[in-house]
Short mmCIF file of C-alpha atoms and ligand atoms in Angstrom, two decimals:
data_model
loop_
_atom_site.label_atom_id
_atom_site.label_comp_id
_atom_site.label_asym_id
_atom_site.label_seq_id
_atom_site.Cartn_x
_atom_site.Cartn_y
_atom_site.Cartn_z
CA MET A 1 22.03 -1.08 16.95
CA SER A 2 20.35 0.89 19.72
CA THR A 3 17.30 3.03 19.02
CA VAL A 4 16.75 4.49 22.51
CA ARG A 5 15.36 8.00 22.50
CA LYS A 6 14.64 10.04 25.62
CA ILE A 7 11.21 11.62 25.59
CA GLN A 8 11.55 13.45 28.89
CA SER A 9 12.72 12.64 32.40
CA GLY A 10 11.51 9.12 33.24
CA TYR A 11 10.22 8.33 29.74
CA TYR A 12 12.15 6.58 26.96
CA ALA A 13 11.21 5.20 23.57
CA VAL A 14 12.78 1.73 23.50
CA GLY A 15 10.99 0.08 20.54
CA ALA A 16 12.22 -0.93 17.10
CA ILE A 17 11.94 0.61 13.63
CA ASP A 18 11.22 -1.91 10.86
CA TRP A 19 12.33 -0.08 7.72
CA ASP A 20 12.10 -3.14 5.46
CA ARG A 21 8.73 -4.70 6.26
CA ARG A 22 6.40 -4.48 3.26
CA LEU A 23 3.46 -6.66 4.29
CA PHE A 24 1.49 -7.14 7.47
CA ASP A 25 -0.47 -10.35 8.05
CA GLU A 26 0.91 -11.36 4.63
CA LEU A 27 -1.83 -9.10 3.27
CA ILE A 28 -1.63 -5.43 4.15
CA PRO A 29 0.88 -3.39 2.14
CA LEU A 30 3.29 -1.33 4.25
CA PRO A 31 4.81 1.04 1.66
CA ASP A 32 6.67 2.97 4.36
CA GLY A 33 7.62 0.13 6.71
CA THR A 34 6.49 0.37 10.32
CA SER A 35 7.70 0.58 13.89
CA TYR A 36 6.90 -1.41 17.01
CA ASN A 37 7.04 1.24 19.71
CA ALA A 38 7.67 0.28 23.31
CA TYR A 39 8.14 2.83 26.06
CA LEU A 40 9.97 2.64 29.37
CA VAL A 41 8.37 4.63 32.18
CA GLN A 42 10.45 5.05 35.33
CA GLY A 43 8.57 6.19 38.40
CA SER A 44 10.11 7.07 41.76
CA GLU A 45 9.35 3.56 43.04
CA LYS A 46 8.57 1.27 40.12
CA THR A 47 9.32 0.85 36.45
CA ALA A 48 6.90 -0.10 33.70
CA LEU A 49 7.46 -1.17 30.12
CA MET A 50 4.60 -0.16 27.82
CA ASP A 51 4.23 -3.01 25.32
CA THR A 52 7.09 -4.94 23.75
CA VAL A 53 7.91 -5.48 20.07
CA ASP A 54 7.46 -7.91 17.20
CA PRO A 55 9.33 -11.18 17.91
CA ALA A 56 11.73 -10.52 15.02
CA MET A 57 12.86 -7.32 16.78
CA THR A 58 13.28 -8.69 20.30
CA HIS A 59 17.03 -8.14 20.16
CA VAL A 60 16.53 -4.40 19.55
CA LEU A 61 14.31 -4.03 22.62
CA LEU A 62 16.77 -5.99 24.77
CA GLN A 63 19.69 -3.87 23.53
CA ASN A 64 17.77 -0.69 24.29
CA LEU A 65 16.97 -1.82 27.82
CA GLU A 66 20.59 -2.82 28.30
CA GLN A 67 21.81 0.55 27.10
CA LEU A 68 19.59 2.22 29.69
CA GLN A 69 20.95 -0.22 32.28
CA VAL A 70 17.48 -1.32 33.26
CA LYS A 71 18.02 -3.89 36.01
CA LYS A 72 14.41 -4.35 37.06
CA ILE A 73 11.02 -4.03 35.38
CA ASP A 74 8.00 -4.26 37.67
CA TYR A 75 5.20 -4.15 35.11
CA VAL A 76 4.92 -4.91 31.43
CA VAL A 77 1.72 -3.16 30.41
CA THR A 78 0.28 -5.18 27.55
CA HIS A 79 -2.35 -3.07 25.83
CA HIS A 80 -2.99 -5.59 23.08
CA ALA A 81 -2.22 -9.29 22.63
CA GLU A 82 -1.27 -9.20 18.95
CA GLN A 83 2.23 -10.47 18.41
CA ASP A 84 3.69 -7.30 16.90
CA HIS A 85 3.40 -5.82 20.41
CA SER A 86 3.38 -8.81 22.72
CA GLY A 87 5.59 -11.23 20.76
CA ALA A 88 8.70 -10.35 22.76
CA LEU A 89 6.87 -10.81 26.09
CA PRO A 90 8.16 -14.35 26.79
CA ARG A 91 11.77 -13.20 26.36
CA ILE A 92 11.25 -10.06 28.47
CA LEU A 93 9.67 -12.09 31.28
CA GLU A 94 12.65 -14.43 31.15
CA GLU A 95 15.12 -11.52 31.28
CA TYR A 96 13.21 -9.72 34.04
CA PRO A 97 11.96 -12.45 36.40
CA GLU A 98 10.17 -10.02 38.73
CA ALA A 99 8.13 -8.44 35.94
CA ILE A 100 4.36 -8.88 35.98
CA VAL A 101 2.21 -8.45 32.89
CA VAL A 102 -0.63 -5.94 33.33
CA CYS A 103 -3.56 -6.33 30.95
CA THR A 104 -7.32 -6.75 30.62
CA SER A 105 -8.87 -10.09 31.54
CA LYS A 106 -9.62 -10.81 27.87
CA CYS A 107 -6.00 -10.09 27.04
CA ARG A 108 -4.86 -12.47 29.80
CA ASP A 109 -6.69 -15.35 28.12
CA MET A 110 -5.27 -14.40 24.75
CA ILE A 111 -1.62 -14.14 25.79
CA ILE A 112 -1.95 -17.50 27.55
CA ASP A 113 -3.33 -19.00 24.32
CA LEU A 114 -1.07 -17.19 21.87
CA LEU A 115 2.19 -16.92 23.77
CA ALA A 116 1.97 -19.47 26.61
CA ILE A 117 2.52 -16.74 29.22
CA PRO A 118 2.25 -18.34 32.70
CA GLU A 119 -0.94 -17.22 34.46
CA ASP A 120 0.93 -16.38 37.67
CA ARG A 121 2.91 -13.72 35.79
CA ILE A 122 -0.26 -11.82 34.84
CA ARG A 123 -2.26 -9.19 36.73
CA THR A 124 -5.54 -8.11 35.20
CA VAL A 125 -6.92 -4.60 35.54
CA ASP A 126 -10.47 -3.33 35.33
CA ASP A 127 -11.64 -0.38 33.31
CA GLY A 128 -10.56 2.77 35.19
CA GLU A 129 -8.27 0.92 37.62
CA THR A 130 -4.99 2.60 38.58
CA LEU A 131 -1.55 1.37 39.51
CA SER A 132 1.14 3.57 41.08
CA LEU A 133 4.76 3.83 39.98
CA GLY A 134 5.44 6.25 42.88
CA ASP A 135 5.35 9.74 41.41
CA LYS A 136 3.44 8.53 38.34
CA THR A 137 0.04 6.84 38.19
CA MET A 138 -1.03 4.50 35.43
CA GLN A 139 -4.75 4.71 34.75
CA PHE A 140 -6.05 1.93 32.52
CA ILE A 141 -8.96 2.61 30.20
CA HIS A 142 -10.55 -0.27 28.33
CA THR A 143 -10.96 0.54 24.65
CA PRO A 144 -12.20 -2.63 22.93
CA TRP A 145 -11.66 -3.19 19.21
CA VAL A 146 -8.67 -0.95 18.69
CA HIS A 147 -7.84 -3.44 17.22
CA TRP A 148 -8.92 -6.67 18.93
CA PRO A 149 -11.58 -7.03 21.67
CA GLU A 150 -9.05 -7.07 24.54
CA THR A 151 -7.41 -3.70 23.97
CA MET A 152 -6.89 -0.87 26.47
CA VAL A 153 -4.91 2.37 26.75
CA THR A 154 -2.92 3.83 29.66
CA TYR A 155 -3.11 7.43 30.84
CA ILE A 156 -0.54 8.98 33.18
CA PRO A 157 -2.22 12.10 34.56
CA GLU A 158 0.89 13.59 36.21
CA ASP A 159 2.50 14.01 32.77
CA ARG A 160 -0.71 14.01 30.66
CA MET A 161 0.66 11.12 28.59
CA LEU A 162 -1.56 8.61 26.82
CA PHE A 163 -0.21 5.26 25.59
CA THR A 164 -2.54 3.87 22.96
CA CYS A 165 -0.90 0.91 21.15
CA ASP A 166 -2.67 0.44 17.76
CA PHE A 167 -5.20 3.22 18.50
CA PHE A 168 -4.03 6.38 16.63
CA GLY A 169 -1.06 4.46 15.23
CA SER A 170 0.43 4.66 11.75
CA HIS A 171 2.53 2.16 9.84
CA LEU A 172 5.50 4.41 9.27
CA ALA A 173 9.18 3.67 9.73
CA THR A 174 10.74 6.92 10.88
CA SER A 175 13.46 8.06 13.22
CA ASP A 176 11.29 11.07 14.11
CA LEU A 177 10.04 10.78 17.65
CA TYR A 178 7.14 13.15 16.93
CA VAL A 179 5.02 13.92 13.89
CA THR A 180 6.97 16.29 11.65
CA ASP A 181 4.95 16.04 8.43
CA GLU A 182 1.23 15.90 9.20
CA GLY A 183 0.30 15.07 5.58
CA ILE A 184 2.41 11.91 5.54
CA VAL A 185 1.25 10.78 8.97
CA TYR A 186 -2.39 11.56 8.17
CA GLU A 187 -2.37 9.19 5.20
CA ALA A 188 -0.47 6.45 7.06
CA ALA A 189 -2.80 6.71 10.07
CA LYS A 190 -5.90 6.71 7.85
CA ARG A 191 -4.60 3.62 6.04
CA TYR A 192 -4.13 1.93 9.40
CA TYR A 193 -7.58 2.93 10.65
CA ALA A 194 -9.16 1.75 7.38
CA GLU A 195 -7.48 -1.63 7.42
CA ILE A 196 -8.00 -2.67 11.03
CA MET A 197 -10.48 -0.42 12.85
CA MET A 198 -13.06 0.73 10.32
CA PRO A 199 -15.28 -2.34 10.86
CA PHE A 200 -15.65 -1.25 14.53
CA ARG A 201 -16.43 2.41 13.76
CA LYS A 202 -19.37 2.70 16.16
CA ILE A 203 -17.39 1.20 19.06
CA ILE A 204 -14.48 3.50 18.30
CA GLN A 205 -16.86 6.46 18.53
CA LYS A 206 -17.54 5.34 22.12
CA ASN A 207 -13.83 4.90 22.84
CA LEU A 208 -13.14 8.42 21.61
CA ALA A 209 -15.91 9.73 23.88
CA LYS A 210 -14.28 7.91 26.81
CA LEU A 211 -11.01 9.72 26.18
CA GLN A 212 -12.70 13.11 25.74
CA PRO A 213 -12.44 14.15 29.45
CA LEU A 214 -8.68 13.46 29.61
CA ASP A 215 -6.24 16.35 29.49
CA ILE A 216 -3.74 14.92 26.98
CA ARG A 217 -0.37 16.53 26.18
CA LEU A 218 1.20 13.63 24.32
CA ILE A 219 -0.15 10.54 22.59
CA ALA A 220 2.31 7.65 22.32
CA PRO A 221 1.03 4.95 19.94
CA SER A 222 2.83 1.67 19.25
CA HIS A 223 3.25 2.27 15.51
CA GLY A 224 4.62 5.44 13.93
CA PRO A 225 5.57 8.75 15.54
CA MET A 226 4.15 10.25 18.73
CA TYR A 227 1.67 13.12 18.65
CA ASP A 228 2.75 16.23 20.55
CA LYS A 229 -0.31 17.94 19.06
CA PRO A 230 -2.89 15.31 20.05
CA GLU A 231 -5.81 17.23 18.54
CA PHE A 232 -4.42 16.50 15.04
CA ILE A 233 -5.01 12.75 15.28
CA VAL A 234 -8.03 12.92 17.61
CA ASN A 235 -9.84 15.25 15.19
CA ALA A 236 -8.90 13.03 12.23
CA TYR A 237 -10.40 10.02 14.02
CA LYS A 238 -13.54 11.97 14.92
CA ASP A 239 -13.99 12.70 11.23
CA TRP A 240 -13.32 9.11 10.10
CA VAL A 241 -15.72 7.53 12.60
CA SER A 242 -18.45 10.12 12.07
CA ASP A 243 -21.46 9.36 9.89
CA ALA A 244 -20.40 12.01 7.34
CA VAL A 245 -19.58 10.86 3.80
CA LYS A 246 -18.03 12.70 0.85
CA ASN A 247 -19.47 13.56 -2.54
CA GLU A 248 -17.30 10.89 -4.07
CA VAL A 249 -17.43 7.61 -6.02
CA VAL A 250 -14.78 4.96 -5.39
CA LEU A 251 -14.40 2.91 -8.54
CA PRO A 252 -12.28 -0.24 -8.28
CA TYR A 253 -12.28 -2.04 -11.62
CA VAL A 254 -10.54 -4.65 -13.71
CA SER A 255 -10.74 -5.16 -17.46
CA MET A 256 -9.50 -8.01 -19.65
CA HIS A 257 -10.35 -7.00 -23.23
CA GLU A 258 -11.09 -3.26 -22.93
CA SER A 259 -14.92 -3.40 -22.76
CA THR A 260 -15.10 -2.68 -19.03
CA ARG A 261 -12.24 -0.19 -19.27
CA LYS A 262 -14.11 1.81 -21.96
CA MET A 263 -17.19 1.85 -19.73
CA VAL A 264 -15.12 3.02 -16.75
CA GLU A 265 -13.53 5.78 -18.80
CA HIS A 266 -16.92 7.08 -19.97
CA PHE A 267 -18.48 6.74 -16.53
CA VAL A 268 -15.68 8.60 -14.75
CA GLY A 269 -16.10 11.49 -17.19
CA ALA A 270 -19.86 11.47 -16.62
CA LEU A 271 -19.37 11.67 -12.84
CA ILE A 272 -16.77 14.41 -13.00
CA THR A 273 -18.90 16.60 -15.27
CA ARG A 274 -21.76 16.23 -12.77
CA GLY A 275 -19.55 17.57 -9.99
CA ILE A 276 -18.84 14.26 -8.28
CA GLY A 277 -15.32 13.35 -7.11
CA VAL A 278 -13.91 10.02 -8.32
CA LYS A 279 -11.21 7.71 -7.03
CA GLN A 280 -10.45 5.07 -9.64
CA PHE A 281 -8.37 1.96 -8.89
CA ASN A 282 -7.19 -0.54 -11.48
CA LEU A 283 -7.34 -3.79 -9.52
CA ALA A 284 -4.71 -5.35 -11.80
CA ASP A 285 -2.07 -3.73 -9.61
CA ALA A 286 -3.84 -1.48 -7.07
CA ASP A 287 -2.45 -0.86 -3.58
CA ILE A 288 -5.36 -2.20 -1.55
CA GLY A 289 -4.33 0.08 1.31
CA LYS A 290 -5.09 3.11 -0.86
CA LEU A 291 -8.42 1.54 -1.80
CA ALA A 292 -9.18 1.02 1.90
CA ILE A 293 -8.33 4.68 2.62
CA ALA A 294 -10.71 5.79 -0.13
CA LEU A 295 -13.49 3.64 1.32
CA VAL A 296 -13.30 5.44 4.71
CA ASP A 297 -15.55 8.31 3.69
CA THR A 298 -16.87 7.79 0.17
CA ALA A 299 -20.64 8.02 -0.34
CA THR A 300 -20.70 5.55 -3.21
CA ILE A 301 -18.79 2.55 -4.49
CA VAL A 302 -19.14 1.27 -8.06
CA LEU A 303 -17.34 -1.93 -8.95
CA GLY A 304 -16.24 -2.46 -12.56
CA THR A 305 -15.70 -6.00 -13.78
CA PRO A 306 -15.83 -8.23 -16.82
CA THR A 307 -17.44 -11.65 -16.58
CA VAL A 308 -15.24 -14.68 -15.91
CA GLN A 309 -16.90 -18.09 -15.91
CA VAL A 310 -20.33 -16.42 -15.53
CA GLY A 311 -19.27 -14.54 -12.36
CA PRO A 312 -17.16 -11.45 -11.61
CA HIS A 313 -13.42 -11.38 -12.26
CA PRO A 314 -11.55 -12.81 -9.22
CA LYS A 315 -9.83 -9.46 -8.60
CA ALA A 316 -13.27 -7.81 -8.41
CA VAL A 317 -14.35 -10.56 -6.00
CA TYR A 318 -11.35 -9.66 -3.85
CA ALA A 319 -12.30 -5.96 -3.85
CA ALA A 320 -15.94 -6.76 -3.00
CA TYR A 321 -14.87 -9.12 -0.21
CA LEU A 322 -12.52 -6.48 1.18
CA ALA A 323 -15.18 -3.74 1.08
CA ASN A 324 -17.67 -6.02 2.79
CA ALA A 325 -15.16 -7.00 5.50
CA LEU A 326 -14.05 -3.41 6.19
CA ARG A 327 -17.66 -2.19 6.50
CA PRO A 328 -17.19 1.41 5.34
CA LYS A 329 -20.03 3.90 5.89
CA VAL A 330 -20.75 3.93 2.15
CA ARG A 331 -24.42 4.61 1.28
CA PHE A 332 -24.83 3.61 -2.40
CA ALA A 333 -23.36 0.90 -4.61
CA SER A 334 -23.57 -0.35 -8.16
CA VAL A 335 -21.80 -2.53 -10.70
CA ILE A 336 -20.71 -1.80 -14.23
CA GLY A 337 -19.05 -4.23 -16.62
CA SER A 338 -19.36 -6.60 -19.50
CA TYR A 339 -19.92 -10.19 -20.58
CA GLY A 340 -19.51 -12.37 -23.64
CA TRP A 341 -22.40 -14.85 -23.65
CA SER A 342 -23.86 -15.13 -20.12
CA THR A 343 -23.39 -13.46 -16.73
CA LYS A 344 -24.53 -13.58 -13.13
CA MET A 345 -21.87 -11.23 -11.83
CA VAL A 346 -24.25 -8.53 -10.59
CA GLU A 347 -26.19 -10.93 -8.37
CA GLN A 348 -22.98 -12.51 -7.14
CA ILE A 349 -21.37 -9.17 -6.21
CA ALA A 350 -24.58 -7.93 -4.56
CA GLY A 351 -24.58 -11.12 -2.47
CA MET A 352 -21.05 -10.38 -1.35
CA LEU A 353 -21.88 -6.94 0.10
CA SER A 354 -24.31 -8.12 2.75
CA ASN A 355 -22.47 -6.33 5.61
CA LEU A 356 -22.98 -2.93 4.02
CA GLN A 357 -26.06 -0.81 4.62
CA ILE A 358 -26.31 0.33 1.05
CA GLN A 359 -28.89 1.19 -1.51
CA VAL A 360 -28.03 -0.67 -4.73
CA LEU A 361 -28.39 1.49 -7.84
CA GLU A 362 -29.24 0.19 -11.32
CA PRO A 363 -26.19 -1.69 -12.70
CA VAL A 364 -24.94 -1.31 -16.28
CA VAL A 365 -23.77 -4.47 -18.03
CA ALA A 366 -22.75 -4.46 -21.71
CA LYS A 367 -22.66 -7.46 -24.04
CA GLY A 368 -19.18 -7.22 -25.52
CA LEU A 369 -17.93 -3.75 -26.38
CA PRO A 370 -20.14 -1.00 -24.92
CA LYS A 371 -22.51 0.59 -27.44
CA SER A 372 -24.37 3.87 -27.44
CA GLU A 373 -27.22 2.49 -25.30
CA ASP A 374 -24.67 1.30 -22.72
CA PHE A 375 -23.03 4.72 -22.58
CA GLN A 376 -26.49 6.26 -22.15
CA ALA A 377 -27.14 3.83 -19.29
CA LEU A 378 -23.86 4.91 -17.68
CA ASP A 379 -24.98 8.54 -17.98
CA ARG A 380 -28.27 7.63 -16.29
CA LEU A 381 -26.36 5.90 -13.46
CA ALA A 382 -24.22 9.03 -13.04
CA ASP A 383 -27.45 11.11 -12.93
CA GLN A 384 -28.88 8.81 -10.30
CA ILE A 385 -25.73 9.03 -8.15
CA ALA A 386 -25.76 12.83 -8.43
CA ALA A 387 -29.43 12.86 -7.36
CA LYS A 388 -28.73 10.55 -4.40
CA HIS A 389 -25.77 12.65 -3.30
CA ARG A 390 -27.94 15.77 -3.49
CA GLU A 391 -30.67 14.06 -1.49
CA ILE A 392 -28.30 13.47 1.42
CA GLY A 393 -26.96 17.02 1.20
CA LEU A 394 -23.52 16.38 -0.28
CA PHE A 395 -23.82 19.12 -2.87
CA MET A 396 -26.34 21.55 -4.35
FE1 FEO B 401 -0.17 -3.45 15.90
FE2 FEO B 401 -3.12 -5.10 16.24
O1 FEO B 401 -1.31 -4.85 16.30
#
C-alpha cells in the first residue's frame, strides 16, 4: 500500500500511518493511533529525505520512494535519533548508497549507539548551518529536548517550510495531510506535549523564541497532520509552556472500600461550589494521557488514596510518580484519603513529588469511613485552595 501524497512541487509526504498502534514505549496510550511522517524534498540539484519511519513501517517508506521513482537520495536529515523516526535509517542507507545522514553531533553519537550507523555516512551540522539542494536551502536550527537532547528542526526559507519532527507533533492516525479539525488535533498535540516535552518546558520556551523570527507558511511535524495555519499550534505551545495556570484542581484518586471515594465526592462538590474547576480521574482505569493533559496547566493537584500496607495505593504511587516525572507547572498539592489502623501515605506521597515546586496544603486523612469532622476538613481544604487561587489572581 502506498501512502504518497504530494504537498506541492518538489515536496512529498512519504511516511506511514499506523492506524492500529495503541501504546508507545509500552506505556503511553495512543487512542487514535499515530503516524511516522517522512518527507521527500527535491531541489534542482539534490534530494533530501526528512526523517524516516518506525522500523515496523520500513516497507511503506520504501514503497513510497519506489512509487516516486526516487533513484538517488543525497541527504537523510535526521532531526531526532529515536527509533520511530530513525529506525528505518539502516535500510534506507543500504537502498541509497550515496545518501549521507545529516544531524547534530549529539544525534551522530546516538545513531551510532542505537542503530550502528557507520560514522562515515554521517555529516553533522551546527546550529544555524545551511545546506543547499539547488533552488532550496535547508537551514538547521538546534532545538534540544523536543524530545531528546539531540533534536533539531529544518527550515526551508524559499518555501517557508519548517520540518519539526516531534516538536508540534500529535499522535493521530489520519489520511488528512493538513489539520482539518483543530479541536481533535489540539487535544492530541497537547497529550503529546504533556507526555514527552512538559518536563523541558523552560527549554522549549527558548526553542519557541528561536523560531519566532522565521516566516513560516507550513509546519511539517513527524507525527500527525501538517499545519497550514502555523499560528494555531505555535500559539497553543506558547500557552502550554507559559507560567500561567488555570483555576483548576486535578484529582486523580483510587478507592478500595468507598471511604476515599466518599471523600472525593464531597471534596469535588466543595470545590465546584467555590468556583474552582475540577478534573477527576479514577485511577482504576484512567487514561494516563488524559491525566497528563490535565496536568499541563492546572494550578493544583490533590491525590486521593486509601492506605495499602501503611503506604499509598500502588495506583496512586503511579500517578504521583508520573506527575513528578512530567514536572507540570502546578503550584499547590495535597492528599486526601483513608486508612484502617495505621498510615504513612501522606509522607510517602510528599516524598515522591520532589521535582515539583509546590506548596503542600493540609492533607485530610480519615480513619475508616469519613465522618462529619473529615467532611469539615475537606471543606477547609477547599477554602484554602480557593484562597491560594485568589492570591495568585486566578479568580476574584
Ligand atoms: Fe516521535 Fe521522540 O519520537
